mmCIF file of C-alpha atoms in Angstrom:
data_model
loop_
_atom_site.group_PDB
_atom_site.id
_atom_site.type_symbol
_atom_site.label_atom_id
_atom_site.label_comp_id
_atom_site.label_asym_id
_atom_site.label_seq_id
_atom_site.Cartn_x
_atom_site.Cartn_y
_atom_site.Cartn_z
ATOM 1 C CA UNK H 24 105.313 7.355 37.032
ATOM 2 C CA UNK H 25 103.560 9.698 35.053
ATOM 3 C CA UNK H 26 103.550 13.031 36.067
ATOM 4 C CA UNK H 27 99.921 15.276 36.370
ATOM 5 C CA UNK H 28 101.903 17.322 33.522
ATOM 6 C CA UNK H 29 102.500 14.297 31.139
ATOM 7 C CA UNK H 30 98.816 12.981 31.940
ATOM 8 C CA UNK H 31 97.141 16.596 30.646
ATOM 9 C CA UNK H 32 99.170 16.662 27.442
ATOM 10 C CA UNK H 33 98.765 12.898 26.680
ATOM 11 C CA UNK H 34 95.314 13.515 27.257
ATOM 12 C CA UNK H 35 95.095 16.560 25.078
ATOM 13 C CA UNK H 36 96.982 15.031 22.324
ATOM 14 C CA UNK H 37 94.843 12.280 22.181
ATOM 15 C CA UNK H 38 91.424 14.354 21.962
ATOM 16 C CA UNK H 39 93.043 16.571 19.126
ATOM 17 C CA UNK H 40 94.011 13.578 17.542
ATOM 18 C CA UNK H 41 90.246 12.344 17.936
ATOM 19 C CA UNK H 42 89.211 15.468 16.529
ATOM 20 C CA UNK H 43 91.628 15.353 13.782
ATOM 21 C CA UNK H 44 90.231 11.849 12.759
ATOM 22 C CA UNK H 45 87.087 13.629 13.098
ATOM 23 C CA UNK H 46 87.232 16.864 10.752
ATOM 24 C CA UNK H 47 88.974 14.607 7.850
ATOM 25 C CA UNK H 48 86.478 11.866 8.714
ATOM 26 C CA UNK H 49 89.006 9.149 8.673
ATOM 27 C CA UNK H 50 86.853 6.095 8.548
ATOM 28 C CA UNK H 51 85.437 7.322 4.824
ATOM 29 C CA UNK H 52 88.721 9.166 3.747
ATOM 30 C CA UNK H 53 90.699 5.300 4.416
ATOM 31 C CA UNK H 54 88.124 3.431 2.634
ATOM 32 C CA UNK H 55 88.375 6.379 -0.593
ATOM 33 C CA UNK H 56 92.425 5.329 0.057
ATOM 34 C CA UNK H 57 91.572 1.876 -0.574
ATOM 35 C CA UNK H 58 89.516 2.584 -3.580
ATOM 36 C CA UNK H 59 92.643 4.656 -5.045
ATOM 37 C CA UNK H 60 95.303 2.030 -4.571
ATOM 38 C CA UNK H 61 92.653 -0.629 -5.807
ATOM 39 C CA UNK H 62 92.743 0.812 -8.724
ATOM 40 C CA UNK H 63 95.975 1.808 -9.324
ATOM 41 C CA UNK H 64 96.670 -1.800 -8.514
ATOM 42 C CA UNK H 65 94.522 -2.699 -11.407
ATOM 43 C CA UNK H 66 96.513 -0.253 -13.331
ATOM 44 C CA UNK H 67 99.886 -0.806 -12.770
ATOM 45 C CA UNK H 68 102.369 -2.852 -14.949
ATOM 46 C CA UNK H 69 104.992 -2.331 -12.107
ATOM 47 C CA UNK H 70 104.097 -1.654 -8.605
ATOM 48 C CA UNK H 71 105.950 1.137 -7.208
ATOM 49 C CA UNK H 72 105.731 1.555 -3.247
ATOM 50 C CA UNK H 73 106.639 4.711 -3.206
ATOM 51 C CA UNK H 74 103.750 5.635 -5.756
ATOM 52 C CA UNK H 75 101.380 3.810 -3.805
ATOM 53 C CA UNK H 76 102.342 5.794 -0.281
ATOM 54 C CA UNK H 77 102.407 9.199 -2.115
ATOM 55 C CA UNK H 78 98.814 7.779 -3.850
ATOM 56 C CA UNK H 79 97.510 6.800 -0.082
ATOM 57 C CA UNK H 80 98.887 10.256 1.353
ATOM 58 C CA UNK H 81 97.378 12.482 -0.786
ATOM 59 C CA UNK H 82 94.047 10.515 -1.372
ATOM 60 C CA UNK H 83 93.959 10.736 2.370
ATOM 61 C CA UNK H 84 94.780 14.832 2.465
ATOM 62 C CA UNK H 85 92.097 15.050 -0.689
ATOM 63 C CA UNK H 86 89.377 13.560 1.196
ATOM 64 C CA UNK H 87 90.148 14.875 4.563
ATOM 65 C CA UNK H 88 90.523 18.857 2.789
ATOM 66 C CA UNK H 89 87.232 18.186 1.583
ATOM 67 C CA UNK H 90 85.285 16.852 4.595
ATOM 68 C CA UNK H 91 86.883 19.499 6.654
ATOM 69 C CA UNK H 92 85.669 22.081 4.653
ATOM 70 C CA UNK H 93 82.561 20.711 4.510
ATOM 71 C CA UNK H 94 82.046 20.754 8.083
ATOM 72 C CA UNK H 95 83.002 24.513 8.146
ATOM 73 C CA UNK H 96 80.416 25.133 5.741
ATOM 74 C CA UNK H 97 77.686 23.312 7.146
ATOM 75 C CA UNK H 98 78.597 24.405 11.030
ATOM 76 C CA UNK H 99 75.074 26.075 11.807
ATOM 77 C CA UNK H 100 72.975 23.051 10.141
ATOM 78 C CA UNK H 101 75.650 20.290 11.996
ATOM 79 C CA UNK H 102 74.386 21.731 15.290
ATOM 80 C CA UNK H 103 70.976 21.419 14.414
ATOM 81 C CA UNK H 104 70.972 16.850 13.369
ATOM 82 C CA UNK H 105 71.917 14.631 16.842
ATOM 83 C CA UNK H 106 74.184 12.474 14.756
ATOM 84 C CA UNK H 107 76.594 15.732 13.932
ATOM 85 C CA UNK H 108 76.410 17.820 17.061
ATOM 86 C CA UNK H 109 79.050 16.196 18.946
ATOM 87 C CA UNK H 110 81.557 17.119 15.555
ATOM 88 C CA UNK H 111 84.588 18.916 16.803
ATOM 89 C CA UNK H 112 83.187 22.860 15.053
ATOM 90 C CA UNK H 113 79.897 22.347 17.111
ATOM 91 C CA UNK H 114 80.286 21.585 19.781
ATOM 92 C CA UNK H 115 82.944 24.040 19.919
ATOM 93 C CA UNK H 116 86.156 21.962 20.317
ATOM 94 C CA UNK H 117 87.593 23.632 17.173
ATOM 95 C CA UNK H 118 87.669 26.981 15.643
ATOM 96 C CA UNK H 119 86.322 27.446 12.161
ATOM 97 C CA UNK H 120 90.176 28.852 11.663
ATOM 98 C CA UNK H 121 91.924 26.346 12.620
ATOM 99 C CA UNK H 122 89.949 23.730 10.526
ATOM 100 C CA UNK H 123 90.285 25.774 7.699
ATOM 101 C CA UNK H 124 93.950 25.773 8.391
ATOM 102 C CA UNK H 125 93.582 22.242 8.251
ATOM 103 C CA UNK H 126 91.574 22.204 5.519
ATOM 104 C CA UNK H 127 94.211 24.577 3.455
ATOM 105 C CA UNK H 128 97.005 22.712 4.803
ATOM 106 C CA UNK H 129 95.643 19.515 3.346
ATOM 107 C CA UNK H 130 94.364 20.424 0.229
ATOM 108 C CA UNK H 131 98.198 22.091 -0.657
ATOM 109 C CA UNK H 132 99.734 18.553 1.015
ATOM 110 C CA UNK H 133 97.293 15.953 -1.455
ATOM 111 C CA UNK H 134 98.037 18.503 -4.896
ATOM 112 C CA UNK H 135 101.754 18.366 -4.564
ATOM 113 C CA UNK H 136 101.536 14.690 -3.039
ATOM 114 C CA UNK H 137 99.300 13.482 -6.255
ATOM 115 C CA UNK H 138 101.846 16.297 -8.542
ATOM 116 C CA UNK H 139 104.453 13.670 -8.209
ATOM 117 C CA UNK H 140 102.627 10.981 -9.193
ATOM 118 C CA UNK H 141 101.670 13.040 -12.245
ATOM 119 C CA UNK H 142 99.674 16.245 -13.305
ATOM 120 C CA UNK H 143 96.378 14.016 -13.940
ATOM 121 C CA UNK H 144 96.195 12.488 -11.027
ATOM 122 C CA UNK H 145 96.661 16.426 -8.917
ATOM 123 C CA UNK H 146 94.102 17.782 -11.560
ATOM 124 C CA UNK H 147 91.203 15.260 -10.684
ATOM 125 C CA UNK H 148 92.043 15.708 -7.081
ATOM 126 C CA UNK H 149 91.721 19.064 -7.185
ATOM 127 C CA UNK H 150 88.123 19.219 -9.422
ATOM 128 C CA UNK H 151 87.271 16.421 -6.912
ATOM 129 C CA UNK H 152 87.730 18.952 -4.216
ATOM 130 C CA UNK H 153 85.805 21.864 -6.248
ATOM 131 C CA UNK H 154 82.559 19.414 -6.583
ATOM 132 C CA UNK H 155 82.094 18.605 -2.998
ATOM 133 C CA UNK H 156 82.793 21.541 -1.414
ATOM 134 C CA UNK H 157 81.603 24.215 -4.006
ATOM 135 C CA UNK H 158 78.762 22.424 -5.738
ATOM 136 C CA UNK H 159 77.810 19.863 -3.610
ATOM 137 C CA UNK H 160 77.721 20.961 0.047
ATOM 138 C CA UNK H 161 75.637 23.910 -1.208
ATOM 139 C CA UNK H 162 73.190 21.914 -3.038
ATOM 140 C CA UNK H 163 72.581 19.925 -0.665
ATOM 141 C CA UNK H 164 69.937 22.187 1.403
ATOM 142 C CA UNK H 165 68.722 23.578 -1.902
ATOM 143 C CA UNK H 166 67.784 19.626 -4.277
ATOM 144 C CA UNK H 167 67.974 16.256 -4.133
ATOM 145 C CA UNK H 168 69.901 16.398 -7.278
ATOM 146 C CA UNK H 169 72.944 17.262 -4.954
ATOM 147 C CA UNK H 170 73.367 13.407 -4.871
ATOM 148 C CA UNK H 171 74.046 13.624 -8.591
ATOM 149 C CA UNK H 172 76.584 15.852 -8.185
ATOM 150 C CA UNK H 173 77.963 14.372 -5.326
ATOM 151 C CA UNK H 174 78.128 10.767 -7.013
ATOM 152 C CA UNK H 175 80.671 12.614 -9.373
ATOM 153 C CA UNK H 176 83.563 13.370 -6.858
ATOM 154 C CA UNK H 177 82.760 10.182 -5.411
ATOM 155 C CA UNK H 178 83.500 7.803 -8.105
ATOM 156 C CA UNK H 179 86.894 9.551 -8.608
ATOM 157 C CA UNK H 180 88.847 7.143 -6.068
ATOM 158 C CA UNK H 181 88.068 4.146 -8.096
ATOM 159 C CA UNK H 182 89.508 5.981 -11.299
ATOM 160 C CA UNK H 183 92.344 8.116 -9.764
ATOM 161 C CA UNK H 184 94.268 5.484 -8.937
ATOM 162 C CA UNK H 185 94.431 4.010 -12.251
ATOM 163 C CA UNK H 186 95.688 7.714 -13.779
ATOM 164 C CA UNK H 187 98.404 7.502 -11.344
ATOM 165 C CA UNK H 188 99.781 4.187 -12.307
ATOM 166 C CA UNK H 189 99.210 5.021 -15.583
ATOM 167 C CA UNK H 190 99.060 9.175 -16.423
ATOM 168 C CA UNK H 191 96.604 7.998 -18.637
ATOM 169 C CA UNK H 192 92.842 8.894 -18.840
ATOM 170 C CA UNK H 193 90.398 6.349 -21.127
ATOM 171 C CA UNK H 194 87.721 3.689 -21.466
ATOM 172 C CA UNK H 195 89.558 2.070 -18.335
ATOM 173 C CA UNK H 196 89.710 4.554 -15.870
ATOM 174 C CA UNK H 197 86.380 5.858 -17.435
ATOM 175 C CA UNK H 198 84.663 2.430 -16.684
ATOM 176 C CA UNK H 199 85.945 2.101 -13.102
ATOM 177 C CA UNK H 200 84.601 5.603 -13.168
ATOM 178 C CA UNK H 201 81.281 4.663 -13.804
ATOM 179 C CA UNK H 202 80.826 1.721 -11.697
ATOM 180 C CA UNK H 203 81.602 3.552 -8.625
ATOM 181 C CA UNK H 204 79.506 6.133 -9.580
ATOM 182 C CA UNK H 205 75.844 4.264 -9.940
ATOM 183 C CA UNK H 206 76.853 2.496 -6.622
ATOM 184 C CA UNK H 207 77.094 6.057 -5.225
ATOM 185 C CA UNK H 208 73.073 6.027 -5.604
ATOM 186 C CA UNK H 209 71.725 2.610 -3.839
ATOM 187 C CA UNK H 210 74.579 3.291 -1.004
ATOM 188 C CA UNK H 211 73.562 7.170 -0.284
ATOM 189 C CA UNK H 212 69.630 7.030 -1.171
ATOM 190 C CA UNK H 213 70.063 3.940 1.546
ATOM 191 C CA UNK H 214 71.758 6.317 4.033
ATOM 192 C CA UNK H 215 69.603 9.255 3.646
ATOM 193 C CA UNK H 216 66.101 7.093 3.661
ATOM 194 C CA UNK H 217 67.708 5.796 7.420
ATOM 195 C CA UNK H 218 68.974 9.307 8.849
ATOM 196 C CA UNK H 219 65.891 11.279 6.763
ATOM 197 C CA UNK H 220 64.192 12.908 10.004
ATOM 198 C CA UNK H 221 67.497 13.591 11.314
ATOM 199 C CA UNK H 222 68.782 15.096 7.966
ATOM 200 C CA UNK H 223 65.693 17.157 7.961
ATOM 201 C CA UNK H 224 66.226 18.839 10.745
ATOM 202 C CA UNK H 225 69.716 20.506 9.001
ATOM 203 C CA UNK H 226 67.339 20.613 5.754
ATOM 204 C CA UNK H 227 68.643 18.914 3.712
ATOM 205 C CA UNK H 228 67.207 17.231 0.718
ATOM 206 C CA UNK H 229 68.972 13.758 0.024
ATOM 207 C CA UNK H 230 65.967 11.302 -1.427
ATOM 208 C CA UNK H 231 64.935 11.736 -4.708
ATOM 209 C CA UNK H 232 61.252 12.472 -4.096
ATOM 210 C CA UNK H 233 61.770 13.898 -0.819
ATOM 211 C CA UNK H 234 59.987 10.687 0.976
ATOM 212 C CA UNK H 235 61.149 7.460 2.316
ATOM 213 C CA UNK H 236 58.501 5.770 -0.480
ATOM 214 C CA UNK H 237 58.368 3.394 -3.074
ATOM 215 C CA UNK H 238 59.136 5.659 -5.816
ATOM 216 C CA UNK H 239 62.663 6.493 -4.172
ATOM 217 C CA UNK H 240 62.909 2.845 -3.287
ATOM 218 C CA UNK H 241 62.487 1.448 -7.493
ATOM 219 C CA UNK H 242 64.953 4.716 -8.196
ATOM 220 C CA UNK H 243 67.195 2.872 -5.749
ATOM 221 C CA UNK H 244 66.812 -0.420 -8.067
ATOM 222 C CA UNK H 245 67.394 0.583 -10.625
ATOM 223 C CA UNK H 246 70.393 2.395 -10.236
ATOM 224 C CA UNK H 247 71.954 -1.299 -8.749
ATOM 225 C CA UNK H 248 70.687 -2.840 -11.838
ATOM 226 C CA UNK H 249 72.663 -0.267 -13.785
ATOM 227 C CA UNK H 250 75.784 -0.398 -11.515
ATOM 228 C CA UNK H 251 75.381 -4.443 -11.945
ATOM 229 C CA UNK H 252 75.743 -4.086 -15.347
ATOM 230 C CA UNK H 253 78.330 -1.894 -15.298
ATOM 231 C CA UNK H 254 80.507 -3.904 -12.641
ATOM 232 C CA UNK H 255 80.582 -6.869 -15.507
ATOM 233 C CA UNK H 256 80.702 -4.732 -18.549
ATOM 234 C CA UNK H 257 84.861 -5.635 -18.745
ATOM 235 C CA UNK H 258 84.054 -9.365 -19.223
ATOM 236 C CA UNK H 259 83.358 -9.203 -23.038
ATOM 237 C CA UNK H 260 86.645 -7.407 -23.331
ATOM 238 C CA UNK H 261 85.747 -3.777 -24.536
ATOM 239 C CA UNK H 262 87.277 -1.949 -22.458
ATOM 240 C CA UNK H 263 90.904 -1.621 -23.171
ATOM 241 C CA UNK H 264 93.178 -3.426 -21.198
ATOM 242 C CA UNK H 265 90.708 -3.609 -17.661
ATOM 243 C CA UNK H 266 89.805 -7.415 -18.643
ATOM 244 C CA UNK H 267 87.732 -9.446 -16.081
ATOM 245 C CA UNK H 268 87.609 -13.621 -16.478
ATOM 246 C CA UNK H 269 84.471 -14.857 -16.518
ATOM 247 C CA UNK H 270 84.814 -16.772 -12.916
ATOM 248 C CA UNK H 271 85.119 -13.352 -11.749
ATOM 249 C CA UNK H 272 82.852 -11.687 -13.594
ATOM 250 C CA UNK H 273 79.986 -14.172 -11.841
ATOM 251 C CA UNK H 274 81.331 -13.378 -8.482
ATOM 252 C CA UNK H 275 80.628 -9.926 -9.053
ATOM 253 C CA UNK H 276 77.134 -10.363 -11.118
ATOM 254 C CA UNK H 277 76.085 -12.617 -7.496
ATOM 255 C CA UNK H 278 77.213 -10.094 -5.521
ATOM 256 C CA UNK H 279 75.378 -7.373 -6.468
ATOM 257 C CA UNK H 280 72.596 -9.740 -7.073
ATOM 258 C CA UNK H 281 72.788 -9.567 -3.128
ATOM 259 C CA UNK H 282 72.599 -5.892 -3.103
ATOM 260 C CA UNK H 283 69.786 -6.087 -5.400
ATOM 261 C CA UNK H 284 67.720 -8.599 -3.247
ATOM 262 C CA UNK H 285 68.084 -5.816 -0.240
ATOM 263 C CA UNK H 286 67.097 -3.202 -2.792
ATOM 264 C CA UNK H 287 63.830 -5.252 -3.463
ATOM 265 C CA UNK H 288 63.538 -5.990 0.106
ATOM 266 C CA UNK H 289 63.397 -1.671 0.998
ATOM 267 C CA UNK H 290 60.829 -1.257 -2.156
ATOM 268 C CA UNK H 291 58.280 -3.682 -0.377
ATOM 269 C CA UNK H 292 58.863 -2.970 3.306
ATOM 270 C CA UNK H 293 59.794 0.976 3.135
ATOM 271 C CA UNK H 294 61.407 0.654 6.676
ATOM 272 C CA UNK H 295 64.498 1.720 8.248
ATOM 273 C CA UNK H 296 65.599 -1.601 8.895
ATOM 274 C CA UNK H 297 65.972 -2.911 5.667
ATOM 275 C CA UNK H 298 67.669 0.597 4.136
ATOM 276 C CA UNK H 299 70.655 -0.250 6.863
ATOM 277 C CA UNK H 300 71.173 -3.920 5.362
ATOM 278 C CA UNK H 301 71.181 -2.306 1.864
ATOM 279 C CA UNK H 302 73.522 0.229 2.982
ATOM 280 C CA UNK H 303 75.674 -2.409 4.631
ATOM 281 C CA UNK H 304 75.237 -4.918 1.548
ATOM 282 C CA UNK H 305 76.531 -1.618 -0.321
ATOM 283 C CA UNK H 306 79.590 -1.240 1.575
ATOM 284 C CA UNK H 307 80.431 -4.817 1.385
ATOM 285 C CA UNK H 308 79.640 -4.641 -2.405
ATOM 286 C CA UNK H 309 81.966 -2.121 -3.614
ATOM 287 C CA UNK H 310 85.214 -3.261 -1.430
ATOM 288 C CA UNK H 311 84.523 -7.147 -2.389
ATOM 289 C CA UNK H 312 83.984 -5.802 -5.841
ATOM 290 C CA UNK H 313 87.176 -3.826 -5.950
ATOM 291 C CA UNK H 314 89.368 -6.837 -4.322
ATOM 292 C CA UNK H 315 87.814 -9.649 -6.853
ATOM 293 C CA UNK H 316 89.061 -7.403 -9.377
ATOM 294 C CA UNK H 317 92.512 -6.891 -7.949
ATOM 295 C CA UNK H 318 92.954 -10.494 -7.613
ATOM 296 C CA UNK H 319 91.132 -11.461 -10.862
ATOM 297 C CA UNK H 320 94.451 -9.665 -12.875
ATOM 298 C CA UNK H 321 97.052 -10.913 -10.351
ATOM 299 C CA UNK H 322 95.745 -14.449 -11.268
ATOM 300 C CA UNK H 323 95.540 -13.787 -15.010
ATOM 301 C CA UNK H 324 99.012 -12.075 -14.693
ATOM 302 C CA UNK H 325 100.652 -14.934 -12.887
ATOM 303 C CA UNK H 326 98.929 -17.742 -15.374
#
């Protein structure tokens, strides 16, 4: 039997661990982890396991340093929005030192981790870093044009794992760069237009006009078209060596021909209710995406 003793330190284990999870926010920083090997995948002549766990470690640690340090930053305004009250610095569960220990400790961890991959792949991690916490979080009380600069670290992912496989930065990398950066727009915009009263309570300025109205919905269009456009633009084979047949390329097109339809769908009701399926459809989007491409050069590779 357990002993009262055991039962307390289980228990606090397992609500550090909770708030651990919490400070790195390790639903988003796994699915940034899947975006990295995704690509590297799509990179890689060879796959190399032990690239892909140092890739997975210090995409984690990258993402985690960053959302931890965000959440120090943005303390005060956290307390203020219901759905970020409850985060571990709030509600006073953890110290501003210790997740800035955390914070430190990861960022040093996901450099050297990425370091051994190769240089590239440390360097974008790092600017990724710099972005969110330095231009980003900061901008994001002050413009709406904060989701610009936030779409920048947040198409890195998508590209970084390609410079690992590879240590090489072009129109490959460049183009997976790009498609995960006009998703950033639909997927956020989406977000913000459903949490807007709560996010304006913290102050913050996510939509582009500032309203949940049709001129921030057709900004929302047409930033899927673009990202549509984008997502097939490897099909007719300019760019480099990312190639996409043209079975997959339509499975893509369709698919964010769904996330389009849901786009249309917010411009002509403007309700909460239809930004959540967009921002679901977006989520599905960008991992089916990511996978049809994956599979799309294992088939090519095996024919």
């Amino acid at each position: 039997m357990k002993t009262a003793v055991g039962v307390a330190k289980s228990t606090s284990w397992s609500l550090a661990f909770a708030d651990f999870k919490e400070i790195t926010k390790a639903r988003l920083a796994i699915s940034v982890v899947f975006s990295s090997i995704a690509g590297y995948f799509l990179g890689a002549d060879k796959i190399s396991l032990i690239s892909i766990l140092l890739l997975a470690f210090g995409g984690y640690c990258m993402v985690g340093a960053s959302n931890a340090y965000n959440q120090v930053i943005e303390k005060d305004l956290d307390a203020l929005m219901n759905r970020t009250k409850n985060r571990p610095i709030p509600s006073g569960r953890m110290s501003v030192n210790k997740a800035m220990a955390i914070a430190i400790a990861m960022t040093l961890l996901g450099v050297v981790a990425l370091y051994y991959l190769n240089p590239q792949t440390a360097m974008f991690g790092a600017i990724s870093i710099f972005l969110y916490t330095s231009i980003y979080t900061p901008l994001k009380t002050k413009t709406p044009l904060a989701v610009f600069v936030g779409a920048f670290p947040g198409a890195i992912p998508f590209m970084l794992g390609w410079v690992a496989a590879t240590n090489d930065f072009g129109i490959e990398p460049g183009t997976l760069f790009m498609i995960q950066f006009f998703w950033q727009f639909p997927h956020f915009w989406a977000l913000g237009w459903m949490l807007d009263e709560d996010y304006k309570k913290g102050g913050f300025k996510m939509l582009p006009t500032g309203k949940k109205d049709r001129t921030t919905a057709l900004q929302i269009i047409m930033y899927t078209i673009w990202m549509l456009l984008i997502s097939v633009v490897p099909v007719f084979g300019i760019t480099g060596s990312l190639q996409l047949s043209i079975p997959a390329a339509v499975i893509v097109f369709l698919m964010g021909m769904v996330m389009l339809v849901f786009a249309f769908r917010l411009y002509e009701k403007k309700d909460n209710a239809s930004a959540r399926k967009l921002m679901l459809a977006s989520v599905s989007y960008i991992t089916l995406m990511q996978l049809v491409y994956v599979a799309d050069k294992m088939i090519r590779t095996w024919i």
